Short mmCIF file of C-alpha atoms in Angstrom, two decimals:
data_model
loop_
_atom_site.label_atom_id
_atom_site.label_comp_id
_atom_site.label_asym_id
_atom_site.label_seq_id
_atom_site.Cartn_x
_atom_site.Cartn_y
_atom_site.Cartn_z
CA UNK B 1 18.99 -16.78 29.42
CA UNK B 2 20.34 -13.14 29.31
CA UNK B 3 18.66 -10.47 31.05
CA UNK B 4 17.67 -7.72 28.35
CA UNK B 5 20.43 -5.10 29.72
CA UNK B 6 23.03 -7.76 28.58
CA UNK B 7 22.01 -6.50 25.07
CA UNK B 8 21.71 -3.35 24.77
CA UNK B 9 24.92 -3.29 26.26
CA UNK B 10 26.45 -5.45 23.21
CA UNK B 11 28.68 -3.34 19.88
CA UNK B 12 27.67 -3.85 16.36
CA UNK B 13 30.21 -6.30 15.61
CA UNK B 14 32.41 -5.29 12.17
CA UNK B 15 30.63 -7.77 10.56
CA UNK B 16 27.03 -6.84 10.97
CA UNK B 17 28.02 -3.08 9.77
CA UNK B 18 29.21 -4.40 6.64
CA UNK B 19 26.97 -7.08 5.96
CA UNK B 20 24.38 -3.92 6.96
CA UNK B 21 25.79 -1.12 4.94
CA UNK B 22 26.06 -4.31 1.68
CA UNK B 23 22.25 -4.72 2.20
CA UNK B 24 20.92 -1.15 1.93
CA UNK B 25 23.63 -0.89 -1.25
CA UNK B 26 21.43 -3.53 -2.75
CA UNK B 27 18.05 -2.14 -1.28
CA UNK B 28 19.09 1.03 -2.64
CA UNK B 29 19.64 -0.21 -5.78
CA UNK B 30 15.94 -2.39 -6.02
CA UNK B 31 14.79 0.88 -5.19
CA UNK B 32 15.51 3.04 -7.92
CA UNK B 33 16.10 0.24 -10.96
CA UNK B 34 13.09 -0.11 -13.15
CA UNK B 35 10.87 1.97 -11.67
CA UNK B 36 9.04 2.29 -15.23
CA UNK B 37 8.40 -1.75 -15.47
CA UNK B 38 6.00 -1.90 -13.22
CA UNK B 39 2.09 -1.12 -14.69
CA UNK B 40 1.82 2.39 -13.85
CA UNK B 41 -1.92 1.12 -12.13
CA UNK B 42 -5.12 2.83 -11.71
CA UNK B 43 -4.79 4.19 -7.82
CA UNK B 44 -1.09 5.85 -10.16
CA UNK B 45 -3.42 7.16 -12.34
CA UNK B 46 -5.98 8.95 -10.23
CA UNK B 47 -2.58 10.46 -8.95
CA UNK B 48 -1.06 12.15 -11.65
CA UNK B 49 -4.94 13.35 -11.68
CA UNK B 50 -4.01 14.82 -8.54
CA UNK B 51 -1.18 16.69 -9.92
CA UNK B 52 -1.98 17.26 -13.01
CA UNK B 53 -4.72 19.64 -11.08
CA UNK B 54 -8.25 18.14 -12.87
CA UNK B 55 -11.17 17.10 -10.93
CA UNK B 56 -12.25 13.51 -11.70
CA UNK B 57 -15.55 16.03 -12.06
CA UNK B 58 -14.37 17.83 -15.30
CA UNK B 59 -13.03 14.03 -16.30
CA UNK B 60 -16.43 12.83 -16.72
CA UNK B 61 -17.34 16.06 -18.80
CA UNK B 62 -15.29 15.78 -21.11
CA UNK B 63 -16.34 12.10 -22.01
CA UNK B 64 -19.68 13.27 -21.48
CA UNK B 65 -19.22 15.91 -24.09
CA UNK B 66 -17.67 14.08 -26.54
CA UNK B 67 -20.64 12.87 -29.82
CA UNK B 68 -18.80 9.25 -31.70
CA UNK B 69 -15.51 8.30 -31.28
CA UNK B 70 -12.16 10.69 -30.04
CA UNK B 71 -8.70 9.76 -29.56
CA UNK B 72 -7.71 7.93 -25.96
CA UNK B 73 -4.76 11.09 -26.07
CA UNK B 74 -7.56 13.23 -25.10
CA UNK B 75 -6.84 12.36 -21.67
CA UNK B 76 -3.12 13.12 -21.68
CA UNK B 77 -3.72 16.06 -19.78
CA UNK B 78 -5.29 13.76 -16.58
CA UNK B 79 -1.84 12.72 -16.52
CA UNK B 80 0.76 15.15 -16.92
CA UNK B 81 1.06 18.04 -15.59
CA UNK B 82 -1.11 21.65 -16.60
CA UNK B 83 1.72 24.48 -16.55
CA UNK B 84 -2.01 27.14 -15.82
CA UNK B 85 -2.85 24.83 -13.25
CA UNK B 86 -1.19 24.64 -9.37
CA UNK B 87 -0.59 23.11 -5.81
CA UNK B 88 -4.22 24.76 -4.57
CA UNK B 89 -6.14 22.93 -8.19
CA UNK B 90 -3.77 19.70 -6.73
CA UNK B 91 -5.37 19.92 -3.57
CA UNK B 92 -8.65 21.36 -5.03
CA UNK B 93 -8.98 17.51 -6.64
CA UNK B 94 -8.74 15.88 -3.18
CA UNK B 95 -11.38 17.86 -1.51
CA UNK B 96 -13.64 17.68 -4.89
CA UNK B 97 -12.71 13.75 -5.99
CA UNK B 98 -10.75 12.07 -2.82
CA UNK B 99 -11.61 13.70 0.47
CA UNK B 100 -10.72 10.68 2.25
CA UNK B 101 -6.50 11.88 0.20
CA UNK B 102 -5.29 14.48 2.64
CA UNK B 103 -2.87 16.31 0.78
CA UNK B 104 0.78 15.80 2.26
CA UNK B 105 1.74 13.62 -0.42
CA UNK B 106 -0.07 14.86 -3.48
CA UNK B 107 1.57 18.50 -2.77
CA UNK B 108 4.85 17.35 -2.53
CA UNK B 109 4.78 14.45 -5.59
CA UNK B 110 3.30 17.82 -7.24
CA UNK B 111 6.51 20.21 -6.50
CA UNK B 112 8.30 17.38 -7.56
CA UNK B 113 7.10 16.36 -10.57
CA UNK B 114 7.83 19.88 -11.74
CA UNK B 115 11.21 19.70 -11.29
CA UNK B 116 11.79 15.57 -12.34
CA UNK B 117 8.45 14.91 -14.63
CA UNK B 118 5.14 13.53 -14.39
CA UNK B 119 6.27 10.62 -16.06
CA UNK B 120 6.25 7.23 -14.24
CA UNK B 121 9.51 7.00 -13.15
CA UNK B 122 9.36 11.25 -12.61
CA UNK B 123 6.76 10.40 -10.10
CA UNK B 124 6.95 7.40 -8.59
CA UNK B 125 11.21 8.72 -7.65
CA UNK B 126 9.65 10.56 -4.72
CA UNK B 127 8.37 7.45 -3.02
CA UNK B 128 11.88 5.70 -3.41
CA UNK B 129 13.90 8.50 -2.48
CA UNK B 130 11.40 8.58 0.37
CA UNK B 131 11.29 5.15 1.24
CA UNK B 132 15.34 5.47 1.35
CA UNK B 133 13.86 7.60 4.90
CA UNK B 134 13.01 4.44 6.79
CA UNK B 135 16.69 3.06 7.65
CA UNK B 136 17.37 6.37 10.33
CA UNK B 137 13.46 6.59 11.14
CA UNK B 138 13.07 2.66 11.92
CA UNK B 139 17.44 2.74 13.94
CA UNK B 140 16.30 6.03 16.18
CA UNK B 141 13.96 3.58 17.08
CA UNK B 142 14.95 1.29 18.06
CA UNK B 143 16.97 2.92 20.48
CA UNK B 144 14.35 4.91 22.13
CA UNK B 145 12.29 1.21 22.42
CA UNK B 146 15.36 -1.10 23.19
CA UNK B 147 19.01 1.36 23.92
CA UNK B 148 20.44 -0.63 21.66
CA UNK B 149 22.69 -0.10 18.91
CA UNK B 150 22.25 -3.68 17.40
CA UNK B 151 18.52 -4.66 16.67
CA UNK B 152 19.00 -1.22 15.33
CA UNK B 153 21.49 -2.35 12.80
CA UNK B 154 19.51 -5.43 12.91
CA UNK B 155 16.28 -3.54 11.69
CA UNK B 156 17.90 -2.56 9.28
CA UNK B 157 19.19 -5.57 7.85
CA UNK B 158 15.43 -7.00 7.42
CA UNK B 159 14.37 -3.38 5.93
CA UNK B 160 16.84 -3.43 3.49
CA UNK B 161 16.02 -6.66 1.58
CA UNK B 162 12.15 -6.71 2.28
CA UNK B 163 9.97 -7.13 -0.43
CA UNK B 164 6.69 -5.41 0.52
CA UNK B 165 9.74 -1.80 1.49
CA UNK B 166 10.03 -2.58 -2.49
CA UNK B 167 6.21 -2.12 -3.35
CA UNK B 168 6.24 0.52 -2.30
CA UNK B 169 9.30 2.44 -2.45
CA UNK B 170 8.22 1.88 -6.57
CA UNK B 171 4.85 3.08 -6.11
CA UNK B 172 3.37 6.57 -7.07
CA UNK B 173 1.33 6.93 -3.45
CA UNK B 174 1.20 7.94 -0.13
CA UNK B 175 2.50 4.84 1.22
CA UNK B 176 6.19 5.20 1.63
CA UNK B 177 6.21 8.58 3.14
CA UNK B 178 3.57 7.42 6.09
CA UNK B 179 5.76 4.13 6.79
CA UNK B 180 8.31 6.62 8.66
CA UNK B 181 6.16 9.01 9.88
CA UNK B 182 5.05 5.79 11.76
CA UNK B 183 7.97 5.04 12.97
CA UNK B 184 9.72 8.35 13.58
CA UNK B 185 6.39 9.73 15.17
CA UNK B 186 6.69 6.89 17.12
CA UNK B 187 10.53 7.57 18.34
CA UNK B 188 10.00 11.30 19.10
CA UNK B 189 6.81 9.50 22.06
CA UNK B 190 9.27 8.02 23.08
CA UNK B 191 11.67 10.29 23.62
CA UNK B 192 9.41 13.20 24.80
CA UNK B 193 8.38 10.65 27.86
CA UNK B 194 12.07 9.90 28.21
CA UNK B 195 13.17 13.91 28.33
CA UNK B 196 9.95 16.24 28.88
CA UNK B 197 10.38 19.08 27.36
CA UNK B 198 8.94 21.85 25.11
CA UNK B 199 10.96 21.14 22.15
CA UNK B 200 10.69 17.11 22.59
CA UNK B 201 6.86 17.69 22.68
CA UNK B 202 7.10 19.58 19.97
CA UNK B 203 8.52 17.65 17.81
CA UNK B 204 5.80 14.55 18.58
CA UNK B 205 2.93 17.12 18.11
CA UNK B 206 4.82 17.35 14.40
CA UNK B 207 4.80 14.65 13.36
CA UNK B 208 1.59 13.53 14.49
CA UNK B 209 -0.09 16.66 12.50
CA UNK B 210 2.15 14.82 9.20
CA UNK B 211 1.22 11.83 9.52
CA UNK B 212 -2.61 12.91 9.63
CA UNK B 213 -1.90 14.76 6.70
CA UNK B 214 -0.85 11.97 5.05
CA UNK B 215 -2.63 9.41 5.98
CA UNK B 216 -6.16 9.26 8.19
CA UNK B 217 -5.56 6.10 9.69
CA UNK B 218 -2.68 7.52 11.69
CA UNK B 219 -5.71 8.70 13.97
CA UNK B 220 -5.20 4.24 14.72
CA UNK B 221 -1.74 4.96 15.65
CA UNK B 222 -2.53 7.72 18.07
CA UNK B 223 -5.08 5.41 19.26
CA UNK B 224 -1.58 2.72 20.47
CA UNK B 225 0.15 5.68 21.81
CA UNK B 226 -2.29 6.69 24.11
CA UNK B 227 -3.28 3.44 25.48
CA UNK B 228 0.81 2.70 25.69
CA UNK B 229 0.69 6.30 27.65
CA UNK B 230 -2.10 5.13 29.77
CA UNK B 231 -0.19 2.33 31.12
CA UNK B 232 2.99 3.35 31.18
CA UNK B 233 1.79 5.77 33.89
CA UNK B 234 0.41 3.06 35.67
CA UNK B 235 -3.72 4.32 35.00
CA UNK B 236 -2.60 7.41 36.88
CA UNK B 237 -3.58 11.32 35.64
CA UNK B 238 0.13 12.37 35.73
CA UNK B 239 1.78 15.81 33.78
CA UNK B 240 3.48 12.95 31.75
CA UNK B 241 -0.64 11.94 30.67
CA UNK B 242 -1.52 15.52 30.32
CA UNK B 243 1.26 17.00 28.41
CA UNK B 244 0.01 14.01 25.41
CA UNK B 245 -3.81 14.48 25.73
CA UNK B 246 -1.90 18.34 24.96
CA UNK B 247 -0.09 17.27 22.02
CA UNK B 248 -2.48 14.91 20.90
CA UNK B 249 -5.20 17.69 20.64
CA UNK B 250 -2.90 19.65 19.15
CA UNK B 251 -2.04 17.96 16.27
CA UNK B 252 -6.21 17.24 15.71
CA UNK B 253 -6.41 21.26 15.84
CA UNK B 254 -3.78 21.63 12.92
CA UNK B 255 -5.77 18.37 11.24
CA UNK B 256 -9.62 20.45 11.69
CA UNK B 257 -9.44 22.53 8.03
CA UNK B 258 -9.17 19.11 6.56
CA UNK B 259 -11.44 17.37 9.05
CA UNK B 260 -14.17 19.92 7.72
CA UNK B 261 -13.30 19.16 4.72
CA UNK B 262 -14.16 15.44 4.98
CA UNK B 263 -17.22 16.15 6.86
CA UNK B 264 -18.28 18.17 4.44
CA UNK B 265 -17.10 15.93 1.73
CA UNK B 266 -17.98 12.73 3.37
CA UNK B 267 -20.66 10.90 1.29
CA UNK B 268 -17.98 11.51 -1.38
CA UNK B 269 -15.40 9.81 1.04
CA UNK B 270 -17.62 7.42 1.51
CA UNK B 271 -18.80 6.19 -2.50
CA UNK B 272 -15.50 5.91 -2.91
CA UNK B 273 -14.07 3.07 0.13
CA UNK B 274 -17.63 1.17 -0.20
CA UNK B 275 -15.89 -1.85 -2.04
CA UNK B 276 -14.35 -2.55 0.99
CA UNK B 277 -17.15 -3.41 2.32
CA UNK B 278 -18.98 -5.14 -0.75
CA UNK B 279 -16.01 -7.97 -0.96
CA UNK B 280 -16.19 -9.63 1.99
CA UNK B 281 -15.41 -13.64 2.77
CA UNK B 282 -18.03 -15.69 4.15
CA UNK B 283 -15.44 -18.07 6.66
CA UNK B 284 -13.97 -16.13 9.76
CA UNK B 285 -10.74 -18.78 9.03
CA UNK B 286 -10.43 -18.02 5.90
CA UNK B 287 -10.19 -14.80 6.52
CA UNK B 288 -8.04 -15.08 9.83
CA UNK B 289 -6.11 -17.14 7.55
CA UNK B 290 -5.35 -15.06 4.42
CA UNK B 291 -4.79 -12.29 6.76
CA UNK B 292 -2.10 -14.58 8.75
CA UNK B 293 -0.21 -16.02 5.75
CA UNK B 294 0.48 -12.17 3.94
CA UNK B 295 1.82 -11.07 7.45
CA UNK B 296 5.01 -13.63 5.93
CA UNK B 297 4.55 -11.16 2.60
CA UNK B 298 7.06 -8.57 4.91
CA UNK B 299 9.85 -10.91 5.03
CA UNK B 300 9.62 -13.47 1.47
CA UNK B 301 6.96 -12.87 -0.96
CA UNK B 302 7.79 -14.46 -4.77
CA UNK B 303 4.00 -12.70 -6.33
CA UNK B 304 2.46 -16.06 -5.99
CA UNK B 305 -1.07 -14.99 -5.78
CA UNK B 306 -3.57 -15.32 -9.05
CA UNK B 307 -4.61 -12.64 -9.91
CA UNK B 308 -7.82 -10.84 -8.99
CA UNK B 309 -9.07 -8.23 -8.61
CA UNK B 310 -11.25 -8.97 -4.90
CA UNK B 311 -9.59 -11.29 -2.78
CA UNK B 312 -12.62 -13.26 -1.25
CA UNK B 313 -10.83 -16.54 -0.62
CA UNK B 314 -7.58 -18.97 0.13
CA UNK B 315 -7.72 -20.23 -3.19
CA UNK B 316 -6.17 -17.13 -4.26
CA UNK B 317 -3.68 -17.13 -2.51
CA UNK B 318 -1.58 -19.06 -4.24
CA UNK B 319 -0.92 -22.85 -4.72
CA UNK B 320 -2.33 -25.34 -1.74
CA UNK B 321 1.10 -25.68 -0.56
CA UNK B 322 2.53 -22.33 -0.65
CA UNK B 323 -0.50 -21.09 1.33
CA UNK B 324 0.09 -23.80 4.11
CA UNK B 325 4.16 -23.48 4.45
CA UNK B 326 3.43 -19.41 5.00
CA UNK B 327 0.58 -20.18 6.85
CA UNK B 328 2.37 -22.12 9.44
CA UNK B 329 5.65 -20.08 9.35
CA UNK B 330 3.43 -16.78 9.91
CA UNK B 331 2.01 -19.59 13.24
CA UNK B 332 5.10 -20.94 14.24
CA UNK B 333 6.59 -16.76 14.25
CA UNK B 334 3.46 -15.99 16.38
CA UNK B 335 3.59 -18.32 19.33
CA UNK B 336 7.14 -17.77 19.53
CA UNK B 337 7.23 -14.65 19.71
CA UNK B 338 4.78 -15.56 22.72
CA UNK B 339 6.72 -17.32 24.72
CA UNK B 340 9.86 -14.77 24.16
CA UNK B 341 8.06 -12.88 25.74
CA UNK B 342 6.64 -14.54 28.27
CA UNK B 343 10.39 -16.13 28.96
CA UNK B 344 11.91 -12.62 29.08
CA UNK B 345 9.63 -10.04 29.52
CA UNK B 346 9.96 -6.73 27.83
CA UNK B 347 10.89 -2.98 29.11
CA UNK B 348 8.28 -0.54 29.82
CA UNK B 349 8.98 0.95 26.51
CA UNK B 350 9.26 -2.37 24.52
CA UNK B 351 4.30 -3.53 24.83
CA UNK B 352 4.82 0.21 22.89
CA UNK B 353 5.53 -1.15 20.11
CA UNK B 354 3.25 -4.32 20.33
CA UNK B 355 0.27 -1.57 20.64
CA UNK B 356 2.07 -0.36 17.88
CA UNK B 357 1.10 -3.52 15.29
CA UNK B 358 -1.75 -4.83 17.12
CA UNK B 359 -3.98 -2.37 18.21
CA UNK B 360 -4.91 -1.02 14.76
CA UNK B 361 -4.67 -4.32 13.32
CA UNK B 362 -7.08 -6.39 15.47
CA UNK B 363 -9.31 -3.33 15.05
CA UNK B 364 -9.95 -4.02 11.31
CA UNK B 365 -9.34 -7.77 11.17
CA UNK B 366 -12.31 -7.34 14.48
CA UNK B 367 -14.00 -5.20 12.21
CA UNK B 368 -14.43 -7.29 9.36
CA UNK B 369 -15.51 -10.45 11.31
CA UNK B 370 -18.59 -8.36 12.59
CA UNK B 371 -19.38 -6.08 9.94
CA UNK B 372 -17.75 -7.94 6.42
CA UNK B 373 -15.48 -6.71 4.18
CA UNK B 374 -12.31 -7.39 3.21
CA UNK B 375 -10.34 -3.71 4.70
CA UNK B 376 -7.57 -6.24 7.31
CA UNK B 377 -6.30 -7.53 4.13
CA UNK B 378 -5.13 -4.79 2.38
CA UNK B 379 -2.02 -4.64 3.03
CA UNK B 380 -1.35 -0.90 2.73
CA UNK B 381 -3.44 -0.35 5.81
CA UNK B 382 -1.64 -3.37 7.54
CA UNK B 383 1.97 -1.35 7.57
CA UNK B 384 2.15 -0.35 11.62
CA UNK B 385 1.77 -4.37 12.18
CA UNK B 386 4.55 -5.48 9.04
CA UNK B 387 6.84 -2.38 10.39
CA UNK B 388 6.19 -3.83 14.64
CA UNK B 389 6.91 -7.34 13.23
CA UNK B 390 10.26 -6.86 12.03
CA UNK B 391 10.85 -4.54 14.70
CA UNK B 392 9.86 -7.33 17.42
CA UNK B 393 11.74 -10.04 14.98
CA UNK B 394 15.32 -8.18 15.08
CA UNK B 395 14.62 -7.94 18.74
CA UNK B 396 14.09 -11.86 19.12
CA UNK B 397 17.29 -12.57 16.74
CA UNK B 398 19.49 -9.71 18.12
CA UNK B 399 18.83 -11.35 21.49
CA UNK B 400 20.00 -14.40 20.18
CA UNK B 401 22.84 -13.27 18.75
CA UNK B 402 24.62 -11.91 20.79
CA UNK B 403 26.96 -11.77 23.27
CA UNK B 404 27.80 -15.42 24.47
CA UNK B 405 28.68 -18.42 21.99
CA UNK B 406 25.81 -20.78 22.28
CA UNK B 407 23.40 -23.68 20.53
CA UNK B 408 21.18 -20.98 20.75
CA UNK B 409 23.13 -18.55 18.82
CA UNK B 410 24.08 -21.13 16.37
CA UNK B 411 19.57 -21.11 15.54
CA UNK B 412 19.72 -17.06 15.35
CA UNK B 413 22.42 -16.72 13.23
CA UNK B 414 20.82 -19.43 11.23
CA UNK B 415 17.69 -18.05 11.24
CA UNK B 416 18.41 -13.92 10.37
CA UNK B 417 21.07 -15.84 7.45
CA UNK B 418 17.75 -17.89 6.09
CA UNK B 419 15.45 -14.17 6.23
CA UNK B 420 18.06 -12.30 3.92
CA UNK B 421 18.43 -14.97 1.26
CA UNK B 422 15.06 -15.60 0.94
CA UNK B 423 14.72 -11.67 1.31
CA UNK B 424 16.64 -11.32 -2.17
CA UNK B 425 15.46 -13.83 -3.31
CA UNK B 426 11.76 -12.06 -3.69
CA UNK B 427 13.81 -8.81 -3.95
CA UNK B 428 15.60 -10.69 -7.50
CA UNK B 429 11.44 -11.57 -8.78
CA UNK B 430 10.29 -7.86 -8.03
CA UNK B 431 13.52 -6.64 -9.97
CA UNK B 432 12.43 -8.98 -13.12
CA UNK B 433 8.03 -8.83 -12.66
CA UNK B 434 6.01 -6.01 -14.86
CA UNK B 435 3.28 -6.15 -12.26
CA UNK B 436 2.79 -7.68 -8.06
CA UNK B 437 -0.06 -9.20 -6.29
CA UNK B 438 -0.52 -6.08 -4.95
CA UNK B 439 -1.15 -4.04 -8.00
CA UNK B 440 -4.07 -5.90 -8.56
CA UNK B 441 -5.19 -4.33 -11.67
CA UNK B 442 -1.91 -4.07 -12.80
CA UNK B 443 -2.01 -7.97 -14.99
CA UNK B 444 -5.72 -7.10 -15.94
CA UNK B 445 -4.18 -3.39 -17.86
CA UNK B 446 -1.48 -5.39 -19.56
CA UNK B 447 -3.79 -8.16 -20.69
CA UNK B 448 -6.42 -5.71 -21.48
CA UNK B 449 -3.44 -3.51 -23.55
CA UNK B 450 -1.58 -6.25 -24.92
CA UNK B 451 -4.98 -7.60 -26.80
CA UNK B 452 -6.19 -4.48 -27.90
CA UNK B 453 -2.64 -3.59 -29.85
CA UNK B 454 -2.58 -6.66 -31.46
CA UNK B 455 -5.64 -5.50 -33.11
CA UNK B 456 -5.73 -3.61 -36.16
CA UNK B 457 -8.94 -1.97 -35.60
CA UNK B 458 -9.94 -1.55 -32.15
CA UNK B 459 -12.41 0.67 -30.74
CA UNK B 460 -12.98 0.39 -26.76
CA UNK B 461 -16.29 1.32 -25.52
CA UNK B 462 -16.49 3.12 -21.80
CA UNK B 463 -18.53 5.54 -19.90
CA UNK B 464 -17.80 8.42 -17.08
CA UNK B 465 -17.78 5.78 -14.06
CA UNK B 466 -15.18 5.99 -11.83
CA UNK B 467 -13.52 2.71 -11.94
CA UNK B 468 -13.99 2.44 -15.74
CA UNK B 469 -12.64 5.69 -16.61
CA UNK B 470 -9.43 4.50 -14.18
CA UNK B 471 -8.81 1.79 -16.29
CA UNK B 472 -9.02 3.65 -19.15
CA UNK B 473 -6.19 6.30 -17.17
CA UNK B 474 -4.26 3.03 -16.98
CA UNK B 475 -4.45 1.98 -20.36
CA UNK B 476 -3.45 5.38 -22.07
CA UNK B 477 -0.06 4.85 -21.14
CA UNK B 478 0.39 1.73 -23.09
CA UNK B 479 -2.48 2.32 -26.12
CA UNK B 480 -1.02 5.65 -27.59
CA UNK B 481 -3.32 4.94 -30.90
CA UNK B 482 -6.66 3.16 -29.15
CA UNK B 483 -10.00 5.05 -30.22
CA UNK B 484 -12.91 5.19 -27.97
CA UNK B 485 -16.64 5.48 -28.64
CA UNK B 486 -17.91 7.17 -25.40
CA UNK B 487 -21.72 6.06 -24.14
CA UNK B 488 -24.48 6.29 -21.18
CA UNK B 489 -25.20 2.52 -20.17
CA UNK B 490 -28.66 3.33 -21.18
CA UNK B 491 -27.48 4.80 -24.53
CA UNK B 492 -28.10 3.25 -28.06
CA UNK B 493 -25.04 4.48 -30.74
CA UNK B 494 -24.67 3.20 -33.89
CA UNK B 495 -21.24 1.27 -33.98
CA UNK B 496 -18.66 3.05 -37.16
CA UNK B 497 -18.38 0.69 -40.38
CA UNK B 498 -14.51 0.68 -40.28
CA UNK B 499 -14.22 -1.13 -36.92
CA UNK B 500 -14.15 -4.51 -36.95
CA UNK B 501 -12.97 -5.35 -33.26
CA UNK B 502 -15.35 -3.74 -30.31
CA UNK B 503 -13.87 -4.57 -26.71
CA UNK B 504 -15.70 -3.64 -23.94
CA UNK B 505 -14.82 -3.60 -19.88
CA UNK B 506 -17.70 -3.80 -18.73
CA UNK B 507 -20.46 -6.04 -19.44
CA UNK B 508 -23.70 -3.88 -18.20
CA UNK B 509 -24.62 -0.97 -20.67
CA UNK B 510 -27.35 -2.00 -23.26
CA UNK B 511 -25.06 -1.22 -26.20
CA UNK B 512 -23.35 -4.59 -24.89
CA UNK B 513 -26.78 -5.78 -24.43
CA UNK B 514 -28.03 -4.86 -28.26
CA UNK B 515 -24.45 -5.59 -29.95
CA UNK B 516 -24.79 -9.57 -27.94
CA UNK B 517 -27.80 -9.82 -29.83
CA UNK B 518 -27.01 -9.19 -32.97
CA UNK B 519 -26.15 -12.04 -35.47
CA UNK B 520 -23.23 -9.48 -37.05
CA UNK B 521 -20.70 -9.18 -34.41
CA UNK B 522 -18.95 -12.57 -32.59
CA UNK B 523 -18.44 -12.16 -29.48
CA UNK B 524 -14.90 -13.14 -27.35
CA UNK B 525 -15.31 -12.90 -23.58
CA UNK B 526 -11.38 -12.60 -22.70
CA UNK B 527 -11.36 -12.60 -19.22
CA UNK B 528 -14.42 -11.62 -17.00
CA UNK B 529 -12.64 -10.48 -13.39
CA UNK B 530 -14.89 -11.59 -9.62
CA UNK B 531 -15.87 -7.23 -9.06
CA UNK B 532 -18.82 -7.53 -11.48
CA UNK B 533 -19.58 -5.64 -14.11
CA UNK B 534 -16.08 -5.75 -14.88
CA UNK B 535 -13.54 -7.51 -17.20
CA UNK B 536 -13.01 -7.41 -20.78
CA UNK B 537 -15.41 -8.18 -24.39
CA UNK B 538 -14.63 -8.54 -27.56
CA UNK B 539 -17.14 -7.87 -30.17
CA UNK B 540 -15.68 -8.92 -33.91
CA UNK B 541 -17.78 -8.65 -36.61
CA UNK B 542 -18.21 -11.46 -38.90
CA UNK B 543 -17.77 -11.74 -42.19
CA UNK B 544 -20.59 -11.54 -44.80
CA UNK B 545 -20.14 -14.86 -47.60
#
């Protein structure tokens, strides 16, 4: 079997470059096409609240202070930029209402929206543009890891057609930016180790700081980097290890202002993230199976996961046939990669990519297995793993494709063509879809807006819980004429006579139970979510004979 050094000497053939450039062109098209077609989900609506400069407290006060019905357009100001409020107000929103999210992306999207508009298309276009930086970032990391442009070109081909990349490129959240920073910081680490000087150390420090100010899970990436440095230095306290510690400390010192914010508002952050502890899968093998199935979705994804807000069983991942097929594929990939590593030991730098993907991912899985929850099943938390797998697969395929003509080369060529084809099929499916399974509330929002828009005189009852308000903010993009009745859960209010159809998105209020007992209204259960008390219920006034 060829040695890895032979791969480094191979020059990418012209056909490979033409293929990858063509795929990148398609990738750019899919990233920017139909930016406004997908449902603007609840998380994205909170992004709009952030850039508006308002706070959740003000939004709740808006609901509490109104008497009687109000138009849903009342909440428009929370979805658009307020000229009287600036970037400082966006940061204030994060401090008081969403402290677990650092401010870098939200400041960027606020400035971006001031120029390109605050519509869903305008806001999402920043993520689409940032996602293009993944191409040079992954190429640079492959050069640092394997000293091989061939691996870099193959990795860019896989990234170009990855359906997971398209989803985050069209979501008004920080995850495209975080992926770029994961790749760039890892490449900067290898460069700083290979060429120890102040310039490289400064670049690595900056990338870590930017990563921390984008997503706090960058801490897990930093720990993976630290483990790599310790192993690479053979567990000796060398100058390289000392420099790494200095850089890490410097990055944390730069994050210190936001750490103070997080500690000060820790109760708010815990309240907003507690849902992942509530959602749990009792069977550990089922959790692991779902985890493995989702690994494959970085390569192909036909949006087969059932419409649900809580992924608490293997059944919601799709049909039994598709689940078994993807599970077998995932296991095959893992077994083959282990066999490959036994046969072809990676070079010293290659260890980093395994730690980068493995450490954060296994930590989340182990935490869920011990303490319960479904954090490990959130695709946005597993981005270091998905990026690492694409790089490792690119390395293995490039290893076999070049340079000799063997039966292994034919198999590798067949596999890469297959991966590119299923990736493109997934991309077309994504292009045509209005909702994607990763936006678990998208289908529910779409169905709710369709049902209410078909009603002649609808009234939607709301409360000031964050979950309910998030849904209302999202619905405001699709229900321009509906009127709302704000109530407290324990409050009983008379229903205005002019409304014949009353809708609830939660079934735990006193008014809901009152109408349920009222013989003059007929209850219709439209949808019940497996995240109580959410769903959609309709009370229709019964015509008296």
